[in-house]
Coordinates of N, CA and C and ligand atoms in Angstrom, one line a residue:
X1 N 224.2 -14.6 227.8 CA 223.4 -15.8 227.5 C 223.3 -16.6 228.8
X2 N 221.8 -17.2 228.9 CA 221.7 -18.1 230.6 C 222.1 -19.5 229.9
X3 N 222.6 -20.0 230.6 CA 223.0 -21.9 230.3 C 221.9 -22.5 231.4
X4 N 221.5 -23.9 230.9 CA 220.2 -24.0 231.9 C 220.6 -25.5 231.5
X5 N 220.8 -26.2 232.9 CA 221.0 -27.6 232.2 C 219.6 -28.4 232.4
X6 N 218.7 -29.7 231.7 CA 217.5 -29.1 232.3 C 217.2 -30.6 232.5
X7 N 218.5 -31.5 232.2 CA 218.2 -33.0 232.5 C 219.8 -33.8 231.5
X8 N 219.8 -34.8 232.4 CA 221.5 -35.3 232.1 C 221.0 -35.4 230.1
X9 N 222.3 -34.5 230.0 CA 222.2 -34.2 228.3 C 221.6 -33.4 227.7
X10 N 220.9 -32.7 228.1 CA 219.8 -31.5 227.5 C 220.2 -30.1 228.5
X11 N 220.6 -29.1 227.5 CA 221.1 -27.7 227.8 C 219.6 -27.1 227.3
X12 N 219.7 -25.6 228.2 CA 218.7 -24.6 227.5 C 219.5 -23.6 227.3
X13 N 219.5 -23.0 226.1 CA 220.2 -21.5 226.2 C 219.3 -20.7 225.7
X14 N 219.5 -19.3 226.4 CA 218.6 -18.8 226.6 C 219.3 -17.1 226.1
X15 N 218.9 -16.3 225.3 CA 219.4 -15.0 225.1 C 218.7 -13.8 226.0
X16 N 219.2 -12.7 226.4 CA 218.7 -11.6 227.3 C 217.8 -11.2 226.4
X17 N 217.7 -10.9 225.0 CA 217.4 -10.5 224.3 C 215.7 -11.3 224.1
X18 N 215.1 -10.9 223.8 CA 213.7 -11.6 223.6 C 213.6 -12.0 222.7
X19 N 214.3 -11.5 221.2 CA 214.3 -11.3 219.9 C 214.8 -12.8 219.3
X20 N 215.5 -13.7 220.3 CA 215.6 -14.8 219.8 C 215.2 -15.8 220.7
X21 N 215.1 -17.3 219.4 CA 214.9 -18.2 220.0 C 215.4 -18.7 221.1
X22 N 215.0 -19.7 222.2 CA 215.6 -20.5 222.9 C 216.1 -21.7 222.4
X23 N 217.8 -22.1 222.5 CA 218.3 -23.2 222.1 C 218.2 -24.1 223.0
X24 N 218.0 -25.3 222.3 CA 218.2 -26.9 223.5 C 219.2 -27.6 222.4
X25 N 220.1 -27.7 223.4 CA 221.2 -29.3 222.8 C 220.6 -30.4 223.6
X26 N 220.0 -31.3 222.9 CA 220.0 -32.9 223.4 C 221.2 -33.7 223.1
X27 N 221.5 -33.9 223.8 CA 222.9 -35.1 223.2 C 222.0 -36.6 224.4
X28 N 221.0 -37.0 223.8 CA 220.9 -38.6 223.7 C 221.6 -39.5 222.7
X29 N 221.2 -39.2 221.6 CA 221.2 -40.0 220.8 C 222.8 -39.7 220.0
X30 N 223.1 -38.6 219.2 CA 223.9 -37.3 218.4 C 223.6 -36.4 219.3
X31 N 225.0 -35.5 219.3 CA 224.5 -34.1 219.6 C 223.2 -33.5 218.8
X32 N 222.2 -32.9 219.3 CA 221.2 -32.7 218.3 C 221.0 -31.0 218.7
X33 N 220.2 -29.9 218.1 CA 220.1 -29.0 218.5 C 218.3 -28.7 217.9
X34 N 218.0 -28.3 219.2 CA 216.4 -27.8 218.5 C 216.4 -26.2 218.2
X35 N 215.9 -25.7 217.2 CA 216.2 -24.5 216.9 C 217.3 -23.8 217.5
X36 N 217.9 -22.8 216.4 CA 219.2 -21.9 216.3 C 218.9 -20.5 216.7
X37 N 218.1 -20.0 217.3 CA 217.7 -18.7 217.7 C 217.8 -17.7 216.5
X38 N 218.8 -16.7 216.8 CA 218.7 -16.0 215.2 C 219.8 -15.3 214.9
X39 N 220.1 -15.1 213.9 CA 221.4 -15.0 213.2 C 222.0 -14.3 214.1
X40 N 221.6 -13.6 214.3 CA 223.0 -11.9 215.2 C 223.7 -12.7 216.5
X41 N 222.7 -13.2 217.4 CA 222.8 -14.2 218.5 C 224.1 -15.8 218.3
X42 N 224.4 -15.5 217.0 CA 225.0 -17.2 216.7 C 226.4 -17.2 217.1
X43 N 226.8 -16.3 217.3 CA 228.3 -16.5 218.2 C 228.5 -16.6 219.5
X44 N 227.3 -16.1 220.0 CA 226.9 -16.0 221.6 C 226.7 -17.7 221.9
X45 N 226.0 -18.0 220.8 CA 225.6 -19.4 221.1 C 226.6 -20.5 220.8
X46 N 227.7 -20.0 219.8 CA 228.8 -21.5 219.5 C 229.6 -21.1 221.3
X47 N 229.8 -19.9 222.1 CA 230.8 -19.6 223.1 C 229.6 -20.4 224.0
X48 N 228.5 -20.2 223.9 CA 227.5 -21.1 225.3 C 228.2 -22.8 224.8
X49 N 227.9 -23.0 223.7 CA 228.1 -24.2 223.5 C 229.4 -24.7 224.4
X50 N 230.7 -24.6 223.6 CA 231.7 -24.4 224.0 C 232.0 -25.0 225.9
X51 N 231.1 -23.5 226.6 CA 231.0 -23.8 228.0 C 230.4 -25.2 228.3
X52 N 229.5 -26.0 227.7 CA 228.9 -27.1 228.0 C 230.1 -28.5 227.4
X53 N 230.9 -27.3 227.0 CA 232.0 -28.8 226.5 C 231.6 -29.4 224.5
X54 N 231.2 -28.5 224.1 CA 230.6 -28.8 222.5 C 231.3 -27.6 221.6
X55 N 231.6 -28.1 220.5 CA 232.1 -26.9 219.2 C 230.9 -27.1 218.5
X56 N 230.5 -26.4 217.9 CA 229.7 -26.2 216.4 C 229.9 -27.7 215.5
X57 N 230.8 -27.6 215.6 CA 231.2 -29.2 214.6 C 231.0 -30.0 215.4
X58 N 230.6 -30.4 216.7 CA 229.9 -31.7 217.0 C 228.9 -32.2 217.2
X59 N 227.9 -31.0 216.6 CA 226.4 -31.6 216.5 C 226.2 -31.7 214.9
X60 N 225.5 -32.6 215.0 CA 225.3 -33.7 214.1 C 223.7 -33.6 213.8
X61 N 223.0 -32.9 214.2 CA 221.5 -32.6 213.7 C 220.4 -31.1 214.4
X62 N 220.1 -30.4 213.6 CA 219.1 -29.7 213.8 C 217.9 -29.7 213.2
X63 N 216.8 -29.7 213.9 CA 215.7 -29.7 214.5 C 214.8 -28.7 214.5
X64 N 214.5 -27.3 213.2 CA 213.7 -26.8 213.3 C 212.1 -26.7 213.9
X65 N 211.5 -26.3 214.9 CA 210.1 -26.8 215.2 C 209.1 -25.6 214.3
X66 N 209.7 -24.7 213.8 CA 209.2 -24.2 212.4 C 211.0 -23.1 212.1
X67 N 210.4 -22.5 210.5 CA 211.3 -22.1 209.9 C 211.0 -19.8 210.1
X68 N 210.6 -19.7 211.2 CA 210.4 -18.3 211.8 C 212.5 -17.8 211.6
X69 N 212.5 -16.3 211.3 CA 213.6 -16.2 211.5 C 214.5 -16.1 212.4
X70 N 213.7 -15.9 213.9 CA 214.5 -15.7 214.8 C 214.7 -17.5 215.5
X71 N 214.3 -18.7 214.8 CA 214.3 -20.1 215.0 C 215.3 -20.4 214.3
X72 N 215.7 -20.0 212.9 CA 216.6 -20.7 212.5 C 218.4 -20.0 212.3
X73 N 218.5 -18.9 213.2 CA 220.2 -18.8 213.3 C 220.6 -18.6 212.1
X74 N 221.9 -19.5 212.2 CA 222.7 -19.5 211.1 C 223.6 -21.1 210.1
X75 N 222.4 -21.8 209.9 CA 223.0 -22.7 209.5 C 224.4 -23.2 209.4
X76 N 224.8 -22.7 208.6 CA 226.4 -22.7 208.0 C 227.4 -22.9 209.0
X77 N 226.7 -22.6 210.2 CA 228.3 -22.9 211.4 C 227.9 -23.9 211.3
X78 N 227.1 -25.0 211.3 CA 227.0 -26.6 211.5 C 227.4 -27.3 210.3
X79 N 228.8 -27.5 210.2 CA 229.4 -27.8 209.3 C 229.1 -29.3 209.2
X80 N 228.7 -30.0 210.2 CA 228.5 -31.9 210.0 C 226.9 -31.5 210.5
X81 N 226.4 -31.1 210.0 CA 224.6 -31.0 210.9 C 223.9 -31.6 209.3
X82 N 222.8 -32.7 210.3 CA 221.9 -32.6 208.9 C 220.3 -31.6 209.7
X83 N 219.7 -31.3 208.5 CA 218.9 -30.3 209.2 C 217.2 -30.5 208.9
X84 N 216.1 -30.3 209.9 CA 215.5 -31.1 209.5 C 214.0 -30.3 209.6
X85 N 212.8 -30.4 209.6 CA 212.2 -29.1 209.8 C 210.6 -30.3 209.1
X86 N 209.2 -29.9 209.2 CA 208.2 -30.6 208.5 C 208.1 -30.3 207.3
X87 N 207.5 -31.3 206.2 CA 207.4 -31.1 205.2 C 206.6 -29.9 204.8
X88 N 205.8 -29.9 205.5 CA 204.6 -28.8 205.3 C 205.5 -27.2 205.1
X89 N 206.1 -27.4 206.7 CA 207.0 -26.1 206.7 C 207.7 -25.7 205.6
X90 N 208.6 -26.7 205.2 CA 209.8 -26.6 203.8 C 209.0 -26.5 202.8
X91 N 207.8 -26.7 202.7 CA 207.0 -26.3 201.3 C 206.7 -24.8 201.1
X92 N 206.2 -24.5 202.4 CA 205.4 -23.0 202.5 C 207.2 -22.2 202.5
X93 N 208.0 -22.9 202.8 CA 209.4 -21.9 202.5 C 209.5 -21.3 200.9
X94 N 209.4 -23.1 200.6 CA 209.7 -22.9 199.2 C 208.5 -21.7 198.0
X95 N 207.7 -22.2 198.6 CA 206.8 -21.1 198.6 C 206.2 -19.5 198.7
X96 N 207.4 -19.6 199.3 CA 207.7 -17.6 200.2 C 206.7 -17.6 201.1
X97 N 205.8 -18.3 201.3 CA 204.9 -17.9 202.6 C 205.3 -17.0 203.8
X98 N 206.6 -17.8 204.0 CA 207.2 -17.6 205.9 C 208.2 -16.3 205.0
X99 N 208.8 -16.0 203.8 CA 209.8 -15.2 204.0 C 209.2 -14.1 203.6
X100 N 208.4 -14.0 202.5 CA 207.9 -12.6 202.0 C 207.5 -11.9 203.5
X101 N 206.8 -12.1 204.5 CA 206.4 -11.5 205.6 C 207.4 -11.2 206.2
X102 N 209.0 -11.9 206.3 CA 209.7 -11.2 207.1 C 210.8 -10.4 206.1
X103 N 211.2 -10.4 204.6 CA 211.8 -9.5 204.4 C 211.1 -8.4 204.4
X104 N 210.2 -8.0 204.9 CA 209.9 -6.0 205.1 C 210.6 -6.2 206.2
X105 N 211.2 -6.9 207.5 CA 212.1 -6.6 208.3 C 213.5 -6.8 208.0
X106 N 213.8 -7.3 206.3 CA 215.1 -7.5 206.6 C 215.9 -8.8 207.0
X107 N 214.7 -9.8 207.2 CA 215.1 -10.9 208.1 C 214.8 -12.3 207.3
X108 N 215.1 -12.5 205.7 CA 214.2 -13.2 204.9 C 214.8 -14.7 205.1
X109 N 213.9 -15.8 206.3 CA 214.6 -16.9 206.0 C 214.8 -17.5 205.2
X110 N 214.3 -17.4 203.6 CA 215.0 -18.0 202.5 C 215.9 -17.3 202.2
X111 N 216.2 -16.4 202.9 CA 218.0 -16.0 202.3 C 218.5 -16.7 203.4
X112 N 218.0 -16.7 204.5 CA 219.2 -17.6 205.8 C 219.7 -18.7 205.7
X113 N 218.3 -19.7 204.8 CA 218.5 -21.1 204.6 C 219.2 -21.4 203.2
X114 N 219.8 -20.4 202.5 CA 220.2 -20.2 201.0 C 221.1 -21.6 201.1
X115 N 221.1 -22.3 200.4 CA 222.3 -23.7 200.4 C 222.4 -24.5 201.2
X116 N 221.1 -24.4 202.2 CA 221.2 -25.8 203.5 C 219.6 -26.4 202.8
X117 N 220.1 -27.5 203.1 CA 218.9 -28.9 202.6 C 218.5 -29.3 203.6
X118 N 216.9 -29.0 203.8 CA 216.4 -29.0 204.9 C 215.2 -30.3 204.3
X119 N 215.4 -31.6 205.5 CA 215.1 -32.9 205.5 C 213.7 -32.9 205.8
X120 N 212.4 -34.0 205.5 CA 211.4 -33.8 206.4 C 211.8 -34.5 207.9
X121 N 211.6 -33.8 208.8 CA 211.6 -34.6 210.0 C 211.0 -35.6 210.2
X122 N 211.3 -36.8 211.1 CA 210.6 -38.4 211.2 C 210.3 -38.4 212.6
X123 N 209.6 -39.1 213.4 CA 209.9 -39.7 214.6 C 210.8 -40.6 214.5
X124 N 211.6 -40.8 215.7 CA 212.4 -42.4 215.6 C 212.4 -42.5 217.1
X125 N 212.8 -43.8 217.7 CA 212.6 -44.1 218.9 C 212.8 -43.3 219.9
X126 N 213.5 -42.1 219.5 CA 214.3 -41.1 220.9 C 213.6 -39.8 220.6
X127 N 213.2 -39.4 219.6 CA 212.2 -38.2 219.6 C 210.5 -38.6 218.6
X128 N 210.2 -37.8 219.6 CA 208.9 -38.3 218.6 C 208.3 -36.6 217.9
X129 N 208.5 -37.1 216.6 CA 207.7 -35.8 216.1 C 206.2 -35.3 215.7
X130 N 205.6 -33.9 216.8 CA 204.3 -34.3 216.3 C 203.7 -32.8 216.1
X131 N 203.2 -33.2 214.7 CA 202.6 -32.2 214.0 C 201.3 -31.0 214.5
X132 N 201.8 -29.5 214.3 CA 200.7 -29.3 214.8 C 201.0 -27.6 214.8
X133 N 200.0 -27.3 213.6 CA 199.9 -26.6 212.9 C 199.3 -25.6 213.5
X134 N 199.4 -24.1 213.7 CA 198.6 -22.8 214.3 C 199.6 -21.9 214.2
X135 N 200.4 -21.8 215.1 CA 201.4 -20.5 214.6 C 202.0 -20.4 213.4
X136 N 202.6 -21.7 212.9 CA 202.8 -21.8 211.3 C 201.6 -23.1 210.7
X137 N 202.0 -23.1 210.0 CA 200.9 -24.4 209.5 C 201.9 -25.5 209.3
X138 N 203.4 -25.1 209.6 CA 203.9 -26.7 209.6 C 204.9 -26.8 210.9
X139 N 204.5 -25.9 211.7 CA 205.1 -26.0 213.0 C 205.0 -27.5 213.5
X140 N 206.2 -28.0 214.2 CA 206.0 -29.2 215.0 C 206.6 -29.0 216.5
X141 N 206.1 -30.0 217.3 CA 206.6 -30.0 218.7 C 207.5 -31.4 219.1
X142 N 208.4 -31.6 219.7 CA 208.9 -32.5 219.8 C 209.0 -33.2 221.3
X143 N 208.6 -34.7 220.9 CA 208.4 -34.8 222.5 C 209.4 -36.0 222.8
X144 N 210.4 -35.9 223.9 CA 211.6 -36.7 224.3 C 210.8 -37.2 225.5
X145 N 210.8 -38.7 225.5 CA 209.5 -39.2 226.2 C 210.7 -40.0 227.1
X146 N 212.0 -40.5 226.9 CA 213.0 -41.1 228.0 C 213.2 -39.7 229.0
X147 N 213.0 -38.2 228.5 CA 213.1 -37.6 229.9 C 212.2 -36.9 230.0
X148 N 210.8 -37.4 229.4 CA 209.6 -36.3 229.7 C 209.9 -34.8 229.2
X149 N 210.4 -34.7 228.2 CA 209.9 -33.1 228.1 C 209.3 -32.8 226.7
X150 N 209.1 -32.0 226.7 CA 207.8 -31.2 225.4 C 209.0 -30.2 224.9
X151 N 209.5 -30.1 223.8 CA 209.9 -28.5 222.9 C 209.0 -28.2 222.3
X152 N 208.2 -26.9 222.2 CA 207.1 -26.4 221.6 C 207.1 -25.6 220.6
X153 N 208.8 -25.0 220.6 CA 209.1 -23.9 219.7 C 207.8 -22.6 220.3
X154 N 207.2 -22.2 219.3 CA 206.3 -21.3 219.2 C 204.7 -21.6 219.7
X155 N 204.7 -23.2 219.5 CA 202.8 -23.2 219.8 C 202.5 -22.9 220.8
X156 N 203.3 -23.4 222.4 CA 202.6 -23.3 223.4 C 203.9 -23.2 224.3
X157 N 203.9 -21.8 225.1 CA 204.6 -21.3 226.5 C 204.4 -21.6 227.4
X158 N 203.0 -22.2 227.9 CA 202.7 -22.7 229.1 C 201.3 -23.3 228.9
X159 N 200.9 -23.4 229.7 CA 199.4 -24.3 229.7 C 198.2 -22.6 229.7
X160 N 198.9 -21.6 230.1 CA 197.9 -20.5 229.6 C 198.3 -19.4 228.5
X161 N 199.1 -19.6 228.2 CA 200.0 -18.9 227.1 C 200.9 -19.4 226.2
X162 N 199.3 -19.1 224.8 CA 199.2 -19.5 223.9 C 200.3 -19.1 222.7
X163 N 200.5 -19.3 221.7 CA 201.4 -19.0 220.7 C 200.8 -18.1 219.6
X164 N 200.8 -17.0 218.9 CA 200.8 -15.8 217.5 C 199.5 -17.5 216.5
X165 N 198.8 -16.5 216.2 CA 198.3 -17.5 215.1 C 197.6 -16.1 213.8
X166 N 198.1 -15.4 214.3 CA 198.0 -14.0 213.2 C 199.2 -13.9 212.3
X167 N 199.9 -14.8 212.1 CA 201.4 -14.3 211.0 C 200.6 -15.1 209.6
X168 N 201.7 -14.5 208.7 CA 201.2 -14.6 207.1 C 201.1 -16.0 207.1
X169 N 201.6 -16.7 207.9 CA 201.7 -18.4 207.3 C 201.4 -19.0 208.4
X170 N 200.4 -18.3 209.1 CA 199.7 -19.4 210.4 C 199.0 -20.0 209.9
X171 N 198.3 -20.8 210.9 CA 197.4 -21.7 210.4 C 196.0 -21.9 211.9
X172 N 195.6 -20.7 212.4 CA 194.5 -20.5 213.1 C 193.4 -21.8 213.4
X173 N 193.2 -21.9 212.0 CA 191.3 -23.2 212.5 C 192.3 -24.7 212.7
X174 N 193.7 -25.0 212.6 CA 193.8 -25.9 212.9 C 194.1 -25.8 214.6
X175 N 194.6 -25.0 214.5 CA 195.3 -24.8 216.4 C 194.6 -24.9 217.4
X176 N 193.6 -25.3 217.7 CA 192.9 -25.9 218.3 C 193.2 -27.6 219.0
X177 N 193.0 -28.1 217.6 CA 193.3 -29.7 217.4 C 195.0 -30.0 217.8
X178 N 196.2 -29.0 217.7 CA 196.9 -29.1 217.9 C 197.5 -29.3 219.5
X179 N 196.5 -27.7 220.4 CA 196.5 -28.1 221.8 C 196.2 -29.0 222.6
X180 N 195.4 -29.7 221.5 CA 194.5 -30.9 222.0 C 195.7 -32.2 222.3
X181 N 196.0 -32.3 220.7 CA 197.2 -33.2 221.0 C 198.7 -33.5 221.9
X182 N 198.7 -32.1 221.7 CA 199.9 -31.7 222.9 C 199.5 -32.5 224.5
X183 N 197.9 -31.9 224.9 CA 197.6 -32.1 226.0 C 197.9 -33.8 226.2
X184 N 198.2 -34.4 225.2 CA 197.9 -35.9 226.1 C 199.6 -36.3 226.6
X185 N 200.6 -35.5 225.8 CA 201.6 -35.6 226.9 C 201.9 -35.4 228.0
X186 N 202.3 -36.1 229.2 CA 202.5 -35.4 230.5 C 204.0 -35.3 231.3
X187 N 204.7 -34.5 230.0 CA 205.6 -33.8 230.4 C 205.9 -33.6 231.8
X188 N 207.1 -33.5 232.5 CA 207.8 -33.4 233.6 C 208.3 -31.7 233.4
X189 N 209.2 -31.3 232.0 CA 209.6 -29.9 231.5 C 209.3 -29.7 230.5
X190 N 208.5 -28.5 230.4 CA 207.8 -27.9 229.2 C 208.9 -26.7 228.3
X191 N 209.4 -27.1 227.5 CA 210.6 -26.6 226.4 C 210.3 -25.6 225.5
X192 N 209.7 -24.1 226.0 CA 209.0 -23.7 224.9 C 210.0 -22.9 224.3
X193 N 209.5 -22.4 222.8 CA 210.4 -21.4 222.0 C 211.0 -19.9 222.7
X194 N 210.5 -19.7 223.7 CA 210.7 -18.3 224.1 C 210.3 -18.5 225.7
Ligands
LIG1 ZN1 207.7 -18.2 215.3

């Protein structure tokens, strides 16, 4: 796993593997964590932690920017985490939207999320959360505006590389409006999912 420190308080971890997400710990506010990459990967990531000087029990919130399987890990090591994700997203969970498509791989995030209570996400003064729907329909991006950076999860990898809007629970004719809104941030580090 790469450790990437990417501003005082904010880690990137990063797997060799392509197959998972990219982790960010913010510790502004709470230890916080933006997406959990994906299950297989979650012991790699409590020993990265660890190196940064953190246990699993001292973050105190996660941050799904959608509920994809290789985003959401393994809940259950976050024994003090509250967990937090868009309303839209937690509906289309509840829904089967996002899982029926991934158990033909075996990978069914409503079995991963079985017993964790997933919150709607808010803005508050230290993250702002902003909605914006195309690769999932309740995907969000989050923008930490005290150190300029953008987490994109899945929407947007760079300013030319775009995010999947072909999965069962995208949301295509909105993704447009969403790059739009992205663009009025002017991020210093662009935080994407992969
Ligand atoms: Zn995804």
């Amino acid at each position: 796993m790469k450790i990437e420190k990417i501003a005082r308080g904010v880690w990137k971890f990063t797997e060799w593997s392509g197959l998972s997400s990219n982790v960010y710990l913010v510790d502004i506010d709470v230890p916080t964590l933006i997406d959990l990459g994906a299950k297989e990967f979650s012991r790699t990531l409590a020993r990265g932690l660890k190196e940064v000087g953190y246990t699993t029990a001292d973050i105190k919130k996660v941050i799904f920017t959608h509920l994809h399987f290789d985003h959401i890990g393994d809940p259950s090591m976050f024994k003090n985490a509250e967990f937090f994700a868009s309303q839209r997203e937690i509906d289309d969970l509840k829904n089967d939207r996002i899982g029926s498509f991934f158990a033909l791989f075996g990978t069914n995030p409503s079995a991963l999320l079985k017993g964790i209570e997933l919150k709607p996400a808010k803005s508050n003064s230290r993250f702002t959360i902003i909605d914006t729907p195309g690769h999932t329909g309740g995907s969000i991006c989050i923008w930490v505006r005290e150190k300029r950076l953008l987490f994109t999860g899945d929407t947007l990898f760079s300013n030319n590389i775009l995010g999947r809007t072909d999965l069962p629970n995208s949301a295509p004719n909105e993704y447009e409006d969403s790059l739009k809104k992205l663009a009025r941030f002017k991020y210093k580090v662009l935080c994407p999912g992969h």
